[in-house]
Amino acid sequence: MEKIKKAYEKIADNYNALIENKPHNAYYDRPNTLKLIGEVKNKNILDAACGPGKYAEIFIANGANVTGFDLSPRMVQLAKERNGSSGFFFEQDLAKPFKTLSENSFDIVVCALAMQYVKNWNQTITEFHRVLKNKGTLVISIEHPFFEYTYYNSSKYFLIEQIKTVWKGFGKPIEMLSYRRPLYECLSPITNNGFYIEKLVEPIPTKEFKKLDPKHFKELNEFPAFMCLKAVRK
């Protein structure tokens, strides 16, 4: 996690500058994840791994009360700058207990494109369950396990294995570490730790994506790169 933290510290400002219109975020992950979340007015929302606070900004604009955390101190600062006096943001490792958050305190937990950095999901999902109210919702977006298996040329589908790639879209190329896992290891930590899965979405990019990146627009209409889940606390 320390290597991941350092990588995000280096790209944080460029990530923030591009968050509005970077196709995979703005026109693929975000619209599909927001659709799963639904109405947020007067809801208490935990934005887990909030990055520069773009999701939080949308929630706040629609009447929600938002708490957000991120591993990267710079990302937390950017989230505070983006949202001013609205929302509460702090540093927190997604893989460790959320000691500052009370149980049964949120209506919705959102974790967009971050669970791939956690090797063992059980503790994190247990913490999501703890801080959610009864029948609260958990919405997660992740890299699609079938896409990752193919993209990283894995030969060990059933294992959880560390992978690395070089990101070139945020300034200087930077190595990013994460974990690839089979579909079962994406679903069972959720269903084994107090949730039932209400909906699973293999997203399609919006038309705006095509204008900015026609190559990947075509690819994403043929095979998904992300997967979005909505689960309900039992």
GROMACS .gro file of C-alpha atoms in nm:
model
  234
    1MET     CA    1   0.000   0.000   0.000
    2GLU     CA    2   0.293   0.234   0.061
    3LYS     CA    3   0.401   0.200  -0.303
    4ILE     CA    4   0.045   0.266  -0.419
    5LYS     CA    5   0.027   0.569  -0.192
    6LYS     CA    6   0.352   0.711  -0.333
    7ALA     CA    7   0.231   0.655  -0.689
    8TYR     CA    8  -0.094   0.842  -0.625
    9GLU     CA    9   0.090   1.124  -0.451
   10LYS     CA   10   0.291   1.175  -0.770
   11ILE     CA   11  -0.006   1.179  -1.006
   12ALA     CA   12  -0.264   1.345  -0.779
   13ASP     CA   13  -0.257   1.691  -0.934
   14ASN     CA   14  -0.271   1.565  -1.292
   15TYR     CA   15  -0.542   1.316  -1.195
   16ASN     CA   16  -0.745   1.599  -1.047
   17ALA     CA   17  -0.694   1.820  -1.355
   18LEU     CA   18  -0.821   1.544  -1.585
   19ILE     CA   19  -1.104   1.403  -1.371
   20GLU     CA   20  -1.380   1.603  -1.539
   21ASN     CA   21  -1.334   1.458  -1.886
   22LYS     CA   22  -1.094   1.162  -1.879
   23PRO     CA   23  -1.304   0.910  -2.074
   24HIS     CA   24  -1.270   0.600  -1.855
   25ASN     CA   25  -1.364   0.803  -1.547
   26ALA     CA   26  -1.612   1.061  -1.675
   27TYR     CA   27  -1.791   0.862  -1.946
   28TYR     CA   28  -1.756   0.501  -1.836
   29ASP     CA   29  -1.714   0.448  -1.462
   30ARG     CA   30  -1.895   0.753  -1.326
   31PRO     CA   31  -2.228   0.746  -1.516
   32ASN     CA   32  -2.275   0.375  -1.457
   33THR     CA   33  -2.181   0.391  -1.090
   34LEU     CA   34  -2.402   0.695  -1.029
   35LYS     CA   35  -2.695   0.517  -1.191
   36LEU     CA   36  -2.658   0.232  -0.941
   37ILE     CA   37  -2.643   0.475  -0.648
   38GLY     CA   38  -2.963   0.656  -0.742
   39GLU     CA   39  -3.119   0.930  -0.527
   40VAL     CA   40  -2.881   1.081  -0.269
   41LYS     CA   41  -3.072   1.380  -0.128
   42ASN     CA   42  -3.049   1.392   0.254
   43LYS     CA   43  -2.845   1.070   0.255
   44ASN     CA   44  -2.529   1.021   0.459
   45ILE     CA   45  -2.266   0.892   0.216
   46LEU     CA   46  -1.920   0.749   0.275
   47ASP     CA   47  -1.696   0.803  -0.028
   48ALA     CA   48  -1.429   0.540   0.037
   49ALA     CA   49  -1.105   0.609  -0.154
   50CYS     CA   50  -1.250   0.942  -0.262
   51GLY     CA   51  -0.956   1.061  -0.474
   52PRO     CA   52  -0.982   1.433  -0.553
   53GLY     CA   53  -1.346   1.444  -0.444
   54LYS     CA   54  -1.533   1.444  -0.775
   55TYR     CA   55  -1.795   1.190  -0.665
   56ALA     CA   56  -1.833   1.382  -0.339
   57GLU     CA   57  -1.888   1.703  -0.534
   58ILE     CA   58  -2.173   1.543  -0.726
   59PHE     CA   59  -2.331   1.399  -0.411
   60ILE     CA   60  -2.309   1.730  -0.225
   61ALA     CA   61  -2.460   1.918  -0.521
   62ASN     CA   62  -2.754   1.680  -0.500
   63GLY     CA   63  -2.818   1.734  -0.131
   64ALA     CA   64  -2.616   1.457   0.036
   65ASN     CA   65  -2.398   1.473   0.347
   66VAL     CA   66  -2.057   1.334   0.252
   67THR     CA   67  -1.763   1.190   0.441
   68GLY     CA   68  -1.468   1.086   0.230
   69PHE     CA   69  -1.128   0.932   0.285
   70ASP     CA   70  -0.827   0.842   0.077
   71LEU     CA   71  -0.486   0.682   0.122
   72SER     CA   72  -0.313   0.976  -0.046
   73PRO     CA   73  -0.273   1.297   0.161
   74ARG     CA   74  -0.260   1.505  -0.157
   75MET     CA   75  -0.584   1.353  -0.284
   76VAL     CA   76  -0.749   1.438   0.049
   77GLN     CA   77  -0.627   1.797   0.019
   78LEU     CA   78  -0.762   1.821  -0.336
   79ALA     CA   79  -1.098   1.684  -0.222
   80LYS     CA   80  -1.112   1.951   0.048
   81GLU     CA   81  -1.022   2.224  -0.204
   82ARG     CA   82  -1.282   2.101  -0.453
   83ASN     CA   83  -1.562   2.089  -0.196
   84GLY     CA   84  -1.474   2.384   0.027
   85SER     CA   85  -1.658   2.376   0.358
   86SER     CA   86  -1.890   2.098   0.237
   87GLY     CA   87  -1.808   1.742   0.332
   88PHE     CA   88  -1.549   1.599   0.568
   89PHE     CA   89  -1.232   1.438   0.428
   90PHE     CA   90  -0.947   1.256   0.599
   91GLU     CA   91  -0.660   1.013   0.540
   92GLN     CA   92  -0.739   0.643   0.575
   93ASP     CA   93  -0.607   0.316   0.436
   94LEU     CA   94  -0.891   0.122   0.271
   95ALA     CA   95  -0.736  -0.204   0.393
   96LYS     CA   96  -0.735  -0.106   0.763
   97PRO     CA   97  -1.018  -0.061   1.018
   98PHE     CA   98  -1.207   0.269   0.993
   99LYS     CA   99  -1.151   0.353   1.360
  100THR     CA  100  -1.283   0.710   1.337
  101LEU     CA  101  -1.618   0.609   1.183
  102SER     CA  102  -1.914   0.500   1.394
  103GLU     CA  103  -2.126   0.195   1.321
  104ASN     CA  104  -2.466   0.232   1.153
  105SER     CA  105  -2.386   0.588   1.045
  106PHE     CA  106  -2.419   0.585   0.664
  107ASP     CA  107  -2.701   0.522   0.419
  108ILE     CA  108  -2.466   0.460   0.126
  109VAL     CA  109  -2.103   0.356   0.089
  110VAL     CA  110  -1.938   0.417  -0.247
  111CYS     CA  111  -1.599   0.277  -0.344
  112ALA     CA  112  -1.508   0.356  -0.705
  113LEU     CA  113  -1.210   0.188  -0.872
  114ALA     CA  114  -1.014   0.122  -0.554
  115MET     CA  115  -1.081  -0.229  -0.424
  116GLN     CA  116  -0.821  -0.365  -0.666
  117TYR     CA  117  -0.556  -0.222  -0.432
  118VAL     CA  118  -0.675  -0.439  -0.141
  119LYS     CA  119  -0.547  -0.796  -0.130
  120ASN     CA  120  -0.788  -0.932   0.132
  121TRP     CA  121  -1.135  -0.788   0.087
  122ASN     CA  122  -1.295  -0.946   0.395
  123GLN     CA  123  -1.187  -0.685   0.648
  124THR     CA  124  -1.278  -0.393   0.420
  125ILE     CA  125  -1.621  -0.536   0.337
  126THR     CA  126  -1.678  -0.605   0.708
  127GLU     CA  127  -1.599  -0.239   0.780
  128PHE     CA  128  -1.840  -0.126   0.508
  129HIS     CA  129  -2.106  -0.343   0.673
  130ARG     CA  130  -2.028  -0.201   1.018
  131VAL     CA  131  -2.060   0.165   0.921
  132LEU     CA  132  -2.373   0.116   0.708
  133LYS     CA  133  -2.723   0.141   0.849
  134ASN     CA  134  -2.957  -0.157   0.822
  135LYS     CA  135  -3.053  -0.205   0.455
  136GLY     CA  136  -2.794   0.054   0.356
  137THR     CA  137  -2.636   0.017   0.013
  138LEU     CA  138  -2.280  -0.050  -0.097
  139VAL     CA  139  -2.182   0.043  -0.453
  140ILE     CA  140  -1.845  -0.067  -0.585
  141SER     CA  141  -1.681  -0.031  -0.925
  142ILE     CA  142  -1.375  -0.241  -1.005
  143GLU     CA  143  -1.174  -0.360  -1.302
  144HIS     CA  144  -1.354  -0.655  -1.459
  145PRO     CA  145  -1.190  -0.984  -1.355
  146PHE     CA  146  -1.219  -1.133  -1.705
  147PHE     CA  147  -1.062  -0.823  -1.860
  148GLU     CA  148  -0.774  -0.831  -1.614
  149TYR     CA  149  -0.710  -1.202  -1.668
  150THR     CA  150  -0.674  -1.137  -2.042
  151TYR     CA  151  -0.499  -0.801  -2.025
  152TYR     CA  152  -0.227  -0.920  -1.785
  153ASN     CA  153  -0.180  -1.253  -1.965
  154SER     CA  154  -0.241  -1.446  -1.645
  155SER     CA  155  -0.224  -1.824  -1.644
  156LYS     CA  156  -0.357  -1.861  -1.287
  157TYR     CA  157  -0.717  -1.744  -1.301
  158PHE     CA  158  -0.820  -1.881  -0.960
  159LEU     CA  159  -0.543  -1.708  -0.766
  160ILE     CA  160  -0.535  -1.358  -0.623
  161GLU     CA  161  -0.212  -1.227  -0.769
  162GLN     CA  162  -0.028  -0.899  -0.758
  163ILE     CA  163   0.000  -0.727  -1.093
  164LYS     CA  164   0.161  -0.409  -1.214
  165THR     CA  165   0.114  -0.179  -1.507
  166VAL     CA  166   0.258   0.150  -1.623
  167TRP     CA  167   0.016   0.442  -1.637
  168LYS     CA  168   0.098   0.696  -1.906
  169GLY     CA  169  -0.209   0.918  -1.894
  170PHE     CA  170  -0.120   1.135  -1.595
  171GLY     CA  171   0.210   1.296  -1.691
  172LYS     CA  172   0.532   1.098  -1.651
  173PRO     CA  173   0.484   0.720  -1.678
  174ILE     CA  174   0.441   0.564  -1.336
  175GLU     CA  175   0.423   0.204  -1.219
  176MET     CA  176   0.099   0.112  -1.043
  177LEU     CA  177   0.050  -0.204  -0.838
  178SER     CA  178  -0.281  -0.378  -0.775
  179TYR     CA  179  -0.435  -0.724  -0.731
  180ARG     CA  180  -0.607  -0.934  -0.993
  181ARG     CA  181  -0.866  -1.182  -0.867
  182PRO     CA  182  -1.123  -1.426  -1.008
  183LEU     CA  183  -1.492  -1.336  -1.019
  184TYR     CA  184  -1.562  -1.558  -0.718
  185GLU     CA  185  -1.319  -1.353  -0.507
  186CYS     CA  186  -1.505  -1.035  -0.606
  187LEU     CA  187  -1.845  -1.168  -0.505
  188SER     CA  188  -1.793  -1.403  -0.208
  189PRO     CA  189  -1.636  -1.143   0.029
  190ILE     CA  190  -1.953  -0.938  -0.020
  191THR     CA  191  -2.208  -1.217   0.021
  192ASN     CA  192  -2.009  -1.380   0.306
  193ASN     CA  193  -1.991  -1.059   0.509
  194GLY     CA  194  -2.347  -0.944   0.555
  195PHE     CA  195  -2.464  -0.830   0.211
  196TYR     CA  196  -2.673  -0.958  -0.073
  197ILE     CA  197  -2.595  -0.843  -0.427
  198GLU     CA  198  -2.888  -0.657  -0.577
  199LYS     CA  199  -2.741  -0.570  -0.914
  200LEU     CA  200  -2.430  -0.631  -1.124
  201VAL     CA  201  -2.354  -0.411  -1.425
  202GLU     CA  202  -2.102  -0.464  -1.704
  203PRO     CA  203  -2.100  -0.102  -1.822
  204ILE     CA  204  -2.121   0.046  -2.168
  205PRO     CA  205  -1.944   0.379  -2.237
  206THR     CA  206  -2.154   0.686  -2.311
  207LYS     CA  207  -2.157   0.862  -2.647
  208GLU     CA  208  -1.928   1.135  -2.511
  209PHE     CA  209  -1.656   0.871  -2.472
  210LYS     CA  210  -1.653   0.809  -2.846
  211LYS     CA  211  -1.570   1.172  -2.925
  212LEU     CA  212  -1.258   1.164  -2.707
  213ASP     CA  213  -1.135   0.807  -2.755
  214PRO     CA  214  -1.299   0.618  -3.043
  215LYS     CA  215  -1.052   0.328  -3.021
  216HIS     CA  216  -1.138   0.237  -2.663
  217PHE     CA  217  -1.505   0.320  -2.721
  218LYS     CA  218  -1.513   0.045  -2.980
  219GLU     CA  219  -1.327  -0.198  -2.753
  220LEU     CA  220  -1.550  -0.130  -2.453
  221ASN     CA  221  -1.860  -0.197  -2.660
  222GLU     CA  222  -1.714  -0.538  -2.743
  223PHE     CA  223  -1.578  -0.640  -2.402
  224PRO     CA  224  -1.607  -0.470  -2.059
  225ALA     CA  225  -1.306  -0.334  -1.870
  226PHE     CA  226  -1.499  -0.246  -1.552
  227MET     CA  227  -1.771  -0.403  -1.343
  228CYS     CA  228  -2.013  -0.225  -1.106
  229LEU     CA  229  -2.192  -0.387  -0.811
  230LYS     CA  230  -2.475  -0.276  -0.584
  231ALA     CA  231  -2.514  -0.467  -0.260
  232VAL     CA  232  -2.759  -0.424   0.029
  233ARG     CA  233  -2.672  -0.467   0.398
  234LYS     CA  234  -2.870  -0.750   0.555
   0.00000   0.00000   0.00000
